[in-house]
Short mmCIF file of C-alpha atoms and ligand atoms in Angstrom, two decimals:
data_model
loop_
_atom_site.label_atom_id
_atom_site.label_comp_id
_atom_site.label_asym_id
_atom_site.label_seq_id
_atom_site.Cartn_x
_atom_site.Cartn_y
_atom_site.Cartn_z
CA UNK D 1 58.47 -70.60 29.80
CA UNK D 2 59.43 -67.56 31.46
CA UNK D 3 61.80 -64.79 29.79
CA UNK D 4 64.09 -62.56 32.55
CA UNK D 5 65.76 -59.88 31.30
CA UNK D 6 66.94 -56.33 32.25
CA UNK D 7 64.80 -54.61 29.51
CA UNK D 8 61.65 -55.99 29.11
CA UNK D 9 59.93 -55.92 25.51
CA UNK D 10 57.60 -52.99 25.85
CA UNK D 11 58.16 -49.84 27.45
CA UNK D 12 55.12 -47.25 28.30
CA UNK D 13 54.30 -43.68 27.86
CA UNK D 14 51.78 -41.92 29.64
CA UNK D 15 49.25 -40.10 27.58
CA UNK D 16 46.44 -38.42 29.47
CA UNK D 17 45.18 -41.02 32.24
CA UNK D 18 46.11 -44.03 30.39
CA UNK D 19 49.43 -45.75 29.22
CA UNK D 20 51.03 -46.23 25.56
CA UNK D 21 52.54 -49.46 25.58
CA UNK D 22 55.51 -49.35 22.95
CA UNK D 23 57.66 -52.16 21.73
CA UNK D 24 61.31 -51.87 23.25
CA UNK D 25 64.78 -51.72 21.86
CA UNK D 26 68.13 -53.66 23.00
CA UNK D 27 69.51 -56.29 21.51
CA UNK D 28 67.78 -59.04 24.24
CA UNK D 29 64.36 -57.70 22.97
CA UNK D 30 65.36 -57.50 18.88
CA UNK D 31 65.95 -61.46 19.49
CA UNK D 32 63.33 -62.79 21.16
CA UNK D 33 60.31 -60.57 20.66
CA UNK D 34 59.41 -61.66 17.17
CA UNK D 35 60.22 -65.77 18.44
CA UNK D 36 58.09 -64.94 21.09
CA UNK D 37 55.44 -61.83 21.29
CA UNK D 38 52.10 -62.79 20.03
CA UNK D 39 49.87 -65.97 19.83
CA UNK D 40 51.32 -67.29 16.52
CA UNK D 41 54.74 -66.70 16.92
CA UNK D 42 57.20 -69.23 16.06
CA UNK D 43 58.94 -69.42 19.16
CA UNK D 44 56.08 -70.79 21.47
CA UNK D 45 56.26 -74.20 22.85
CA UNK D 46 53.04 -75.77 21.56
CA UNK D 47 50.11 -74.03 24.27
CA UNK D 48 52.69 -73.04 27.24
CA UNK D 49 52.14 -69.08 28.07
CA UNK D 50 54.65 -67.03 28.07
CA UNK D 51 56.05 -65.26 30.72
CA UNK D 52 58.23 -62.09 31.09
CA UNK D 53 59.84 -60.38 33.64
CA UNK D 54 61.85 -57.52 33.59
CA UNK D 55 62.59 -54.09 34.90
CA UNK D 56 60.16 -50.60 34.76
CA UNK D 57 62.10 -48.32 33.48
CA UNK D 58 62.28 -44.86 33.66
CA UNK D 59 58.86 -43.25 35.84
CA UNK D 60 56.23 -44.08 32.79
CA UNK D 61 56.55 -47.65 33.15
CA UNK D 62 56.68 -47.22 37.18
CA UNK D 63 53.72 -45.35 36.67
CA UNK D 64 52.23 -48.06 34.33
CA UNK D 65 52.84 -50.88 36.73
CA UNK D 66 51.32 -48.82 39.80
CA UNK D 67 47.99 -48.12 38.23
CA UNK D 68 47.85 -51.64 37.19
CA UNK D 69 48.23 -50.89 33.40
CA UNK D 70 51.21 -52.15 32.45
CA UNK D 71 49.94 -55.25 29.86
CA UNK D 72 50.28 -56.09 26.51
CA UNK D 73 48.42 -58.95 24.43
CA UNK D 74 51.38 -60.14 23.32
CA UNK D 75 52.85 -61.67 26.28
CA UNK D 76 52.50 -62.47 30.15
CA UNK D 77 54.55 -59.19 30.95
CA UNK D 78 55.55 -58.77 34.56
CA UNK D 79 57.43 -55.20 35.02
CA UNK D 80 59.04 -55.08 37.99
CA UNK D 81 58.67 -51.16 40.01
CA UNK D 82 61.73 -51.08 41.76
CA UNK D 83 63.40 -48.65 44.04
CA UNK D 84 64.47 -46.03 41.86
CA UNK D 85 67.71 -45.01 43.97
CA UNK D 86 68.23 -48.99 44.19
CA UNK D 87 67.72 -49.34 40.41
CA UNK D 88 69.86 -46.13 39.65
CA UNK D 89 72.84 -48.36 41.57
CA UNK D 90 72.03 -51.58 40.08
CA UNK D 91 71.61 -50.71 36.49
CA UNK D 92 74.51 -47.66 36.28
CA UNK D 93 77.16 -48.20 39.21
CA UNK D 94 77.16 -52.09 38.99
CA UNK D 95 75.87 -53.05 35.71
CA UNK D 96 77.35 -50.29 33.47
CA UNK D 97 79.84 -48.31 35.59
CA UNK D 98 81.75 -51.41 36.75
CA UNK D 99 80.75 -55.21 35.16
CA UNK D 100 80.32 -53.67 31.52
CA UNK D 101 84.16 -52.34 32.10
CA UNK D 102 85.64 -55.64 33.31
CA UNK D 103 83.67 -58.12 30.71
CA UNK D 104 85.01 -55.57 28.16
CA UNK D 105 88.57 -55.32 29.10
CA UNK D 106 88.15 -51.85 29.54
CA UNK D 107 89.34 -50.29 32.65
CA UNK D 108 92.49 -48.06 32.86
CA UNK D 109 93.71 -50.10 35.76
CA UNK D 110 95.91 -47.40 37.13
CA UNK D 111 92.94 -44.87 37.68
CA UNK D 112 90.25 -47.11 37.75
CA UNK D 113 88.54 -48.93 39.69
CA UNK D 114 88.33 -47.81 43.43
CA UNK D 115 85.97 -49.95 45.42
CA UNK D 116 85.20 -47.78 48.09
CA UNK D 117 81.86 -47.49 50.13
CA UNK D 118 79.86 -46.17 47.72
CA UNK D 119 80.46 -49.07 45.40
CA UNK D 120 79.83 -52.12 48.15
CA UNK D 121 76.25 -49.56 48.87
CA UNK D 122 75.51 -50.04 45.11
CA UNK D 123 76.76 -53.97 45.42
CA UNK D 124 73.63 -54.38 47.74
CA UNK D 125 71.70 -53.10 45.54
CA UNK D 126 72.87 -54.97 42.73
CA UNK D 127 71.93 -57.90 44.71
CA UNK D 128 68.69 -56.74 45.98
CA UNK D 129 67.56 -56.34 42.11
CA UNK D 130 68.32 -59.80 41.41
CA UNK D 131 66.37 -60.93 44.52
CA UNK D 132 63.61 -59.04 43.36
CA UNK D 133 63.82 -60.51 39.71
CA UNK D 134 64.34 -64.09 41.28
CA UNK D 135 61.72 -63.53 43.93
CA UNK D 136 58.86 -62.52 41.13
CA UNK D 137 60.18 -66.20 39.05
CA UNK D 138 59.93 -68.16 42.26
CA UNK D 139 56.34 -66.93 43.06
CA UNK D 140 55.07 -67.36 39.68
CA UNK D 141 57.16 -69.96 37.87
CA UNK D 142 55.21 -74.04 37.76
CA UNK D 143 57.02 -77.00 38.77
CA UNK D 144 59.60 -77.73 36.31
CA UNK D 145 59.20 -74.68 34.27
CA UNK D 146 61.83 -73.88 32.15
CA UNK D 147 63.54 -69.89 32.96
CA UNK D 148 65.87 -68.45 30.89
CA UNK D 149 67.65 -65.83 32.37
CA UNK D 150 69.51 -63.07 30.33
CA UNK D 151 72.83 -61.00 30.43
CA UNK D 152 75.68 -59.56 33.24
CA UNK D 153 72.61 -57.02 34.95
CA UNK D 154 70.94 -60.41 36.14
CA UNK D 155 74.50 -62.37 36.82
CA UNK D 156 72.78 -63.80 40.63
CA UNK D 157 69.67 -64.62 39.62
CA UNK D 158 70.40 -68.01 38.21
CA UNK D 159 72.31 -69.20 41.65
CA UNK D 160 69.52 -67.39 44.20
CA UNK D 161 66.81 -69.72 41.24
CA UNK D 162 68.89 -72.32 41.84
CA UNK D 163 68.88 -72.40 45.48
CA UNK D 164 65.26 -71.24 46.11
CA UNK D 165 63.42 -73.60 43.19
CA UNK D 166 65.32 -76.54 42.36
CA UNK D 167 62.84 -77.71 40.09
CA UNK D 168 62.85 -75.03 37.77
CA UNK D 169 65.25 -76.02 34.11
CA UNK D 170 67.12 -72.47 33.88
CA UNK D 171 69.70 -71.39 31.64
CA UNK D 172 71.72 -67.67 31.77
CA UNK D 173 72.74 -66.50 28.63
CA UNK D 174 75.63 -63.85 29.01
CA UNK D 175 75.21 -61.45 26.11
CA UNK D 176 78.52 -59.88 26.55
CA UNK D 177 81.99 -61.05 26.00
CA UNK D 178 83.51 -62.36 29.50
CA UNK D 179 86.95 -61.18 30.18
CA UNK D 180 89.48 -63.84 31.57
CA UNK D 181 90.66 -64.87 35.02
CA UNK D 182 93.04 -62.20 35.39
CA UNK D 183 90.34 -59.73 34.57
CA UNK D 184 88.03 -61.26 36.83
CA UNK D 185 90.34 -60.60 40.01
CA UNK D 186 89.83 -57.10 39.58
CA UNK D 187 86.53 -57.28 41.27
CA UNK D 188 86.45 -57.68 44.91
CA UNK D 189 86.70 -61.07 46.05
CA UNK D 190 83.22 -61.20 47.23
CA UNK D 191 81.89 -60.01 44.26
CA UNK D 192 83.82 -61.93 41.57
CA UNK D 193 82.55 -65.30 43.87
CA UNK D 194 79.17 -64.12 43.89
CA UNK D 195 78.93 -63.94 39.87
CA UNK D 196 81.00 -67.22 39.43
CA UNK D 197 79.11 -69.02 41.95
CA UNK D 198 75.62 -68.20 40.63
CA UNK D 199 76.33 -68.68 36.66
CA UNK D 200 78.36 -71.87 37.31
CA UNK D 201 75.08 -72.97 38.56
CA UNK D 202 73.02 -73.23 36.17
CA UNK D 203 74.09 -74.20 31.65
CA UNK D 204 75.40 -70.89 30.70
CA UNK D 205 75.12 -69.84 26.82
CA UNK D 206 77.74 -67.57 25.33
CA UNK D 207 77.87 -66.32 21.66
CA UNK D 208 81.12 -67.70 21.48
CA UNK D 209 83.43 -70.34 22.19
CA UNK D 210 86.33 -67.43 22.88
CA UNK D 211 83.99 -65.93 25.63
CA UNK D 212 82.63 -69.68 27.09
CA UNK D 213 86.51 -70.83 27.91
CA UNK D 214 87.41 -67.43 29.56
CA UNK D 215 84.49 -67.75 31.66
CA UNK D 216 85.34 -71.26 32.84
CA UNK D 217 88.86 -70.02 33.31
CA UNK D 218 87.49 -67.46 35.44
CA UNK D 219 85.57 -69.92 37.69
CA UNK D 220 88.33 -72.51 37.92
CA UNK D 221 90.42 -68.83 39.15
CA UNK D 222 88.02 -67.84 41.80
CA UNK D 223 86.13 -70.76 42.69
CA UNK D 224 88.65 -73.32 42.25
CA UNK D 225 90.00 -76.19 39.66
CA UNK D 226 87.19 -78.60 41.17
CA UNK D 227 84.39 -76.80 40.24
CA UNK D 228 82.80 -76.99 36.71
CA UNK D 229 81.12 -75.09 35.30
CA UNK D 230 78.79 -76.39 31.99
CA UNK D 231 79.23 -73.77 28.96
CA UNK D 232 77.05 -73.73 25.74
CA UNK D 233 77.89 -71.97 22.40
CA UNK D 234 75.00 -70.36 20.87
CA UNK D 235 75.45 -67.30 18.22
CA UNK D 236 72.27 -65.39 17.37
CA UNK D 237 71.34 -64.85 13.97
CA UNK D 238 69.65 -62.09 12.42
CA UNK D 239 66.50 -61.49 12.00
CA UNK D 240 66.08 -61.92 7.55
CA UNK D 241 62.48 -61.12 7.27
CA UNK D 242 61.98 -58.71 10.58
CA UNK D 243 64.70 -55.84 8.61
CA UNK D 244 63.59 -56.83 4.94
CA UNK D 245 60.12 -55.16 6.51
CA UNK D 246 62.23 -52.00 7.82
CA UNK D 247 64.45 -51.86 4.78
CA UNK D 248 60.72 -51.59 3.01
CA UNK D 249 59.00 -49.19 4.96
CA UNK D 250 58.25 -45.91 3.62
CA UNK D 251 60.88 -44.35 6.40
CA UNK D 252 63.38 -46.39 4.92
CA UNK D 253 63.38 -45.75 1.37
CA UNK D 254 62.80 -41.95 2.29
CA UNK D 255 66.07 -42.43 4.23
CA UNK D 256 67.95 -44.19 1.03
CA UNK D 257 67.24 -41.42 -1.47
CA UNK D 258 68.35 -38.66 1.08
CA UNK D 259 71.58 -40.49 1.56
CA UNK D 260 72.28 -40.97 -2.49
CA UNK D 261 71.68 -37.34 -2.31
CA UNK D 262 74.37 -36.62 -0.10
CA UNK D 263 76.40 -39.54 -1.34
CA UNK D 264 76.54 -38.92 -4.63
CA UNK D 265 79.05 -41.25 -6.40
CA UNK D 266 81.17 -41.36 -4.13
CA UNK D 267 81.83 -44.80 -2.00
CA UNK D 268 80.69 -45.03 1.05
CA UNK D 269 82.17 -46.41 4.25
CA UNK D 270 79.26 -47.01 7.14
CA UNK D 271 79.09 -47.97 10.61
CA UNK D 272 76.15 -47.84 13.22
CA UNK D 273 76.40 -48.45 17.31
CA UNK D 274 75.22 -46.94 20.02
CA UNK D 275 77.66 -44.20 21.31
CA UNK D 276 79.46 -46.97 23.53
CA UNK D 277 83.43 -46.92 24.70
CA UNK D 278 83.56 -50.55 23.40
CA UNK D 279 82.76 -50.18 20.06
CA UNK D 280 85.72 -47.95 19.65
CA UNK D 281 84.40 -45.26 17.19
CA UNK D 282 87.03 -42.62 18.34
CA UNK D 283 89.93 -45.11 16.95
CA UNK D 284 87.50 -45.68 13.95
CA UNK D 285 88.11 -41.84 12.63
CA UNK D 286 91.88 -41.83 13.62
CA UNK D 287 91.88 -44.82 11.21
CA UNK D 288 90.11 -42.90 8.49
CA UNK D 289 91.81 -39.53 9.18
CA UNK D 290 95.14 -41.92 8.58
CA UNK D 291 93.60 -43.26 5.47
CA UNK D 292 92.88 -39.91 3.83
CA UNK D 293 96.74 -38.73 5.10
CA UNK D 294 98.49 -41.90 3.50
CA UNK D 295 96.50 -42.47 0.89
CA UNK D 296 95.52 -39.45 -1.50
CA UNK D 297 93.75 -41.16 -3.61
CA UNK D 298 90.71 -41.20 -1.20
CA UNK D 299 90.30 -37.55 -1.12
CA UNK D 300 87.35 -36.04 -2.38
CA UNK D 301 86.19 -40.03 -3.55
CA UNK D 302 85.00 -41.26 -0.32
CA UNK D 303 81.82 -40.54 2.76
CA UNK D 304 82.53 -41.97 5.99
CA UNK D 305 78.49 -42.52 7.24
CA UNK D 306 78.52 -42.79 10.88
CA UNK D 307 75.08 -43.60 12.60
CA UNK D 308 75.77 -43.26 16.16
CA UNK D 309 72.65 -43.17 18.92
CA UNK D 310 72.97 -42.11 22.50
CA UNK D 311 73.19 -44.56 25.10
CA UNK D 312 73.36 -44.71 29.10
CA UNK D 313 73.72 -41.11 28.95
CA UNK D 314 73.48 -41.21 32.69
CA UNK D 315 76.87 -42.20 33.09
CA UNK D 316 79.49 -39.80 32.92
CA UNK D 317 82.19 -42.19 31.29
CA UNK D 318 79.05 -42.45 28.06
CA UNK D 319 78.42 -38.56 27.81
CA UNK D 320 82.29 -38.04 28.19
CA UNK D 321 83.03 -40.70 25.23
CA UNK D 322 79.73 -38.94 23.11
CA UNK D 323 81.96 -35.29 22.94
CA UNK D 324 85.12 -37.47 22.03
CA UNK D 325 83.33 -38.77 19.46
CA UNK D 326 81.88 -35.50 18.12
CA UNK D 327 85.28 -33.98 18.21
CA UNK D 328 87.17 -37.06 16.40
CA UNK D 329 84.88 -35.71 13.71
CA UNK D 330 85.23 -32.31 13.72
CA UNK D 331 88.52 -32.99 13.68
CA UNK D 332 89.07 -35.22 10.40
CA UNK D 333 86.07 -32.54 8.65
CA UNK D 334 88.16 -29.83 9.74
CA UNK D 335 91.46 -30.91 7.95
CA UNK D 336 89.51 -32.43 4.56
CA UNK D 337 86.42 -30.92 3.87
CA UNK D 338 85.93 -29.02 0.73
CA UNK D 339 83.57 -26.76 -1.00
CA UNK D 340 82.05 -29.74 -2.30
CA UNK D 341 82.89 -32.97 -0.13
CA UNK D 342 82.36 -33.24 4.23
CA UNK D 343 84.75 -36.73 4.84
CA UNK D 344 82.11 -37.68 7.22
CA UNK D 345 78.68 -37.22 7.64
CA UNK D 346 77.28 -38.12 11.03
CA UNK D 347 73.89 -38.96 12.24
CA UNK D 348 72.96 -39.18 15.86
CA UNK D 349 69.40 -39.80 16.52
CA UNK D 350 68.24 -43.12 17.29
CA UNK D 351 66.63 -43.66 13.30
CA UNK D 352 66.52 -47.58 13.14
CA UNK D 353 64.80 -47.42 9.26
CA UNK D 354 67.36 -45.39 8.88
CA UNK D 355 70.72 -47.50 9.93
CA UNK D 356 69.03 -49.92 7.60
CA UNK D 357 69.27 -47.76 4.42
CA UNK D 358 72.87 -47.05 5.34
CA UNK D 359 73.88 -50.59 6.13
CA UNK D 360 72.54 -51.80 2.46
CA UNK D 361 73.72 -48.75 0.46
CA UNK D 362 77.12 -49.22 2.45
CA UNK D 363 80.39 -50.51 0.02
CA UNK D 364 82.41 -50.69 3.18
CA UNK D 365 81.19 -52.06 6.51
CA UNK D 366 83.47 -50.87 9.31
CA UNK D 367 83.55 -52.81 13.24
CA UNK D 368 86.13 -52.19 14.89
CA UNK D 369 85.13 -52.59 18.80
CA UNK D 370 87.81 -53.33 21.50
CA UNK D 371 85.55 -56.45 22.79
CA UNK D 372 82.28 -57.58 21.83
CA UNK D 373 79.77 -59.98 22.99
CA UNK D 374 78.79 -60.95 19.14
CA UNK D 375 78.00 -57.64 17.12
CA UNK D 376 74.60 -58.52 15.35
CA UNK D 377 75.46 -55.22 12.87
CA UNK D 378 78.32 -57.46 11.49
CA UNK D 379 75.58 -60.47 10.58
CA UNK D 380 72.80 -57.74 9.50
CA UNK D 381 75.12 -55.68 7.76
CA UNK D 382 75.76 -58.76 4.84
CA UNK D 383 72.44 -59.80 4.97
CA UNK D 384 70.94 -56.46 3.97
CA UNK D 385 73.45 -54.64 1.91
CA UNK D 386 73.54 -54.49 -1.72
CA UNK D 387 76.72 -53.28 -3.02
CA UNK D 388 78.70 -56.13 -2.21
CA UNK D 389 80.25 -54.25 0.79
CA UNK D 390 83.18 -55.39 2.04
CA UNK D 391 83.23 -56.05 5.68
CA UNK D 392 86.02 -54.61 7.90
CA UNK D 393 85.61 -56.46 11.44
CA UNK D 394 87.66 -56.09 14.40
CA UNK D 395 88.69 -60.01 15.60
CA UNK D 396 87.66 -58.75 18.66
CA UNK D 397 84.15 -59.16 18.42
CA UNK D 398 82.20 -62.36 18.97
CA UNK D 399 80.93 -62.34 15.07
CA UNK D 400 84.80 -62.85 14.22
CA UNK D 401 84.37 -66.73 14.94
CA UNK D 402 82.10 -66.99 12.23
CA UNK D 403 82.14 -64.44 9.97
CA UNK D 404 86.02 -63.88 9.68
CA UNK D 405 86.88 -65.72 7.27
CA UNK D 406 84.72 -63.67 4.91
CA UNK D 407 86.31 -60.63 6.20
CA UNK D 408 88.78 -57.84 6.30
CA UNK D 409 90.70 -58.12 9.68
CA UNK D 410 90.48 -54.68 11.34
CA UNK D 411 93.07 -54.41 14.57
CA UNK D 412 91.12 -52.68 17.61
CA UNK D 413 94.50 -50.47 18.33
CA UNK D 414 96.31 -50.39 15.63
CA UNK D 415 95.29 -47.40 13.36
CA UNK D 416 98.19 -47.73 10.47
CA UNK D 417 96.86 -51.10 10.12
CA UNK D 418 93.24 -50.41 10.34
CA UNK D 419 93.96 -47.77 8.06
CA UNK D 420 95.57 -49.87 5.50
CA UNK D 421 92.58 -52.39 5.89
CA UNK D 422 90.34 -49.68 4.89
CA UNK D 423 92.05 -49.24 1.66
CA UNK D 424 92.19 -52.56 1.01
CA UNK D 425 88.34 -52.58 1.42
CA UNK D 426 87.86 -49.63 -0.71
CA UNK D 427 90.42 -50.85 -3.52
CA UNK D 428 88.86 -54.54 -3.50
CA UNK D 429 88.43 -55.61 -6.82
CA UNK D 430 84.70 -56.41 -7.86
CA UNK D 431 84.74 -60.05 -8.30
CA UNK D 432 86.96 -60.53 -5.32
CA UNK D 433 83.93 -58.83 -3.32
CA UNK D 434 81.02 -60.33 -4.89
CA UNK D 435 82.32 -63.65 -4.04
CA UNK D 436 83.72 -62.38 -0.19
CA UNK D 437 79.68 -60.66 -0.18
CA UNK D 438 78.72 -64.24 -1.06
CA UNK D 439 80.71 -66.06 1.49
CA UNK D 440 79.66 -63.58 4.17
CA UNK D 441 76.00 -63.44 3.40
CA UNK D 442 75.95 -67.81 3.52
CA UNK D 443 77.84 -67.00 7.09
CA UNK D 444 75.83 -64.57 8.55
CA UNK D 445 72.57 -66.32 8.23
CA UNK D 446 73.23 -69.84 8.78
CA UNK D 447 71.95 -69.32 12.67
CA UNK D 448 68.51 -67.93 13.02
CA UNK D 449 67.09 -66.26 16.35
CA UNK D 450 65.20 -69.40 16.35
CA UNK D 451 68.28 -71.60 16.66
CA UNK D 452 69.51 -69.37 19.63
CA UNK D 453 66.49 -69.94 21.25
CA UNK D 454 66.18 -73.45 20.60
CA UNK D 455 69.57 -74.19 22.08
CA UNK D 456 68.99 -72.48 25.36
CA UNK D 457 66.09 -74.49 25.47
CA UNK D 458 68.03 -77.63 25.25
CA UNK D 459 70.23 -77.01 27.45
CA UNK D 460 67.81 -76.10 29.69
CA UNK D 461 66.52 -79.36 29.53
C1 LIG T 501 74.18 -54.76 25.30
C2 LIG T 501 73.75 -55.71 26.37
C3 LIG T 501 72.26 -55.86 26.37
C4 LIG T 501 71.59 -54.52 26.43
C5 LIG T 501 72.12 -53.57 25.37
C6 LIG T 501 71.56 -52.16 25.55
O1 LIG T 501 73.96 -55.28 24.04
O2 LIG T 501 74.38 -56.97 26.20
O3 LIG T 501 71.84 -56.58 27.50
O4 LIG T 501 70.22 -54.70 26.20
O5 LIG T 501 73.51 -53.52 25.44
O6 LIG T 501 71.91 -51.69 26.80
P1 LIG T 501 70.94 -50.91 27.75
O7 LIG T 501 71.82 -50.53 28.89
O8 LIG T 501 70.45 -49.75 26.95
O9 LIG T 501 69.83 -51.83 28.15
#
């Protein structure tokens, strides 16, 4: 079997003459590297090795791969040393600056975008990385071997598979939401063919049934009613015995009594993302900065705990959003705070032991992002917490489909209702949330990272 994904599962680190090989973050990685890294895990069909291919990142792991270092037990890892002005255009222009917006709905249309020549220079490049990825699975890859091929920075490696090794059983599985045909006409033409034509190609996976029927409307819209294009539904599941180890570790509980500290009695409302435009966290303390206007009661009584890491902080549009955030703060501290009581308390280095203390000592779980592929915070959230926390979730992510019923519906854009939602979450009477907790926790882990897995497999086959 052979894994291709943007982020591979270890990163390195020079030290000295020799390389530190450390296990990587993203949520591609969280899934499969405890299905798959190591000789007994779970994942591995029977005796087949396996194989993974992704990008080096950042000039450690470029480093790595040139002096031939860049292994790990674990797994057949094949890092790929790319072009780093190519890779700079692939990963932020193309990836980030411009698919990320569209899947996510999140261009201001009358600004943005403007293909001009710098983009269709970066569009080469986009396509050059995903020769190189495909290239690396066609030279390696045994007849018949099954290749599954993961999220929107790999979108033409399934069709250039397709084309070169028509033996190989390959799935993609698209990680992100995908927006709708109307969306998808944004792109230039021979771009939004490009990614229609190679997905269509091969089963494609999507975490829900919302984002698999926009993406065959999309490639009935571009490529035309006659082609089809086979879809497969596929959430992932957390990961119940991977965080009960974090939520154990020494960091952990450290983390826990420091937050009671700061907590006190008060209840606590928690979220944790990476600083991204889609997950809405500006809107979030509008909403809260509402809640403490319209309803008094809250004053004083209540911590908004937001655990918020950096992310693609090469991109303007991400470092931009970061000082929003940071002011959208300021600003609701500035109004509320007392001698005694800072409305929110905000944490923003990447502490993963951390998040984990906050997520179970949370009462309220807030998710509010514009669009989102799944949101695995909304399943590990439940699954961890242990105050019966209510779970505020915008119907706008991907977890929605199966955790909404379980939920408190929070409206992306709509901050009197989001505000009222939060009150209802807060006010929630203690039976009514030990059964909702209940309900949510049953949800949340009736798919395993195993069963995501297993179906790509299948449909592979
Ligand atoms: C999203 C994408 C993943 C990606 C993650 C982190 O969840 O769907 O493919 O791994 O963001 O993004 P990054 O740009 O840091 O790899």
């Amino acid at each position: 079997m052979i894994i291709v994904s943007h982020r591979g599962p270890f990163s390195f680190r020079r030290i000295g003459d020799s390389f530190e090989a450390r296990r990587g973050a993203g949520g591609v990685v969280s899934a499969l590297g405890p299905l798959l890294l190591g000789d007994d895990a779970p994942g591995r069909l029977s005796d087949e090795p396996v194989r993974w291919v992704a990008a080096a990142i950042g000039d450690d792991d470029r480093a790595a791969v040139e002096a031939g270092a860049a292994d790990v037990d674990e797994v057949d890892l094949h890092l790929l040393a790319l072009d780093p002005a190519q890779h700079r255009a692939h990963y932020e222009v193309i990836s980030n600056a411009t698919l990320w917006f569209v899947l996510h709905g999140m261009y201001d249309l009358v600004r943005r975008p403007r293909f001009d020549d710098r983009f269709f220079e970066a569009w080469e490049a986009y396509v050059a990385v995903n020769a190189a990825f495909a290239a690396s699975v066609v030279e390696f890859a045994s007849p018949g071997e099954t290749v599954l091929v993961q999220d929107y920075q790999l979108f033409l490696v399934p069709g250039m598979l397709r084309d070169a090794r028509p033996d190989l059983a390959i799935t993609f599985f698209c990680h992100t939401p995908f927006c709708g045909p109307n969306s998808m006409r944004v792109l230039p033409d021979a771009v939004a063919t490009a990614i229609c034509s190679s997905v269509a190609a091969v089963p494609t996976g999507f975490h829900t049934q919302r984002w698999a029927r926009a993406f065959e409307a999309g490639v009935h819209e571009i490529l035309g009613e006659d082609t089809t294009a086979t879809t497969f539904v596929a959430p992932l599941g957390p990961d119940r015995s991977a965080l009960a180890d974090v939520l154990d570790s020494d960091r952990a509980v450290e983390a826990d009594g420091a937050l009671d500290a700061l907590v006190k009695d008060r209840a606590v409302i928690v979220r944790s993302d990476r600083i991204e435009p889609s997950k809405n966290i500006v809107r979030g303390f509008l909403a809260y900065d509402l809640l403490l206007e319209k309803f008094p009661r809250w004053r004083g009584s209540v911590v908004f705990v937001a655990m918020l890491y950096g992310s693609r902080e090469g991109l303007p549009e991400y470092l931009a959003y970061r000082s929003e955030v940071e002011q959208a703060v300021e600003n609701v501290n500035r109004r509320w705070r007392t001698d005694s009581w800072d409305p929110v308390l905000l944490f923003t280095d990447d502490d993963f032991p951390r998040s984990l203390a906050g997520l179970a000592r949370a009462d309220v779980l807030f998710i509010n992002p514009i669009r989102d592929g799944l949101n695995l915070v909304a399943k590990e959230g439940p699954v961890i917490n242990r105050h019966d926390a209510v779970l505020c979730l915008s119907p706008e992510a991907g977890a929605w489909a199966e955790l909404g019923g379980a939920a408190v519906a929070v409206h992306p854009y709509d901050l009197v209702q989001a505000a009222s939602a939060l009150d209802e979450a807060l006010a929630m009477d203690p039976a009514e949330r030990r059964h909702r907790a209940d309900d949510l926790r049953r949800l949340a882990t009736a798919r395993t990272p195993a069963d995501w897995l297993t179906d790509q497999l299948d449909a592979a086959r």
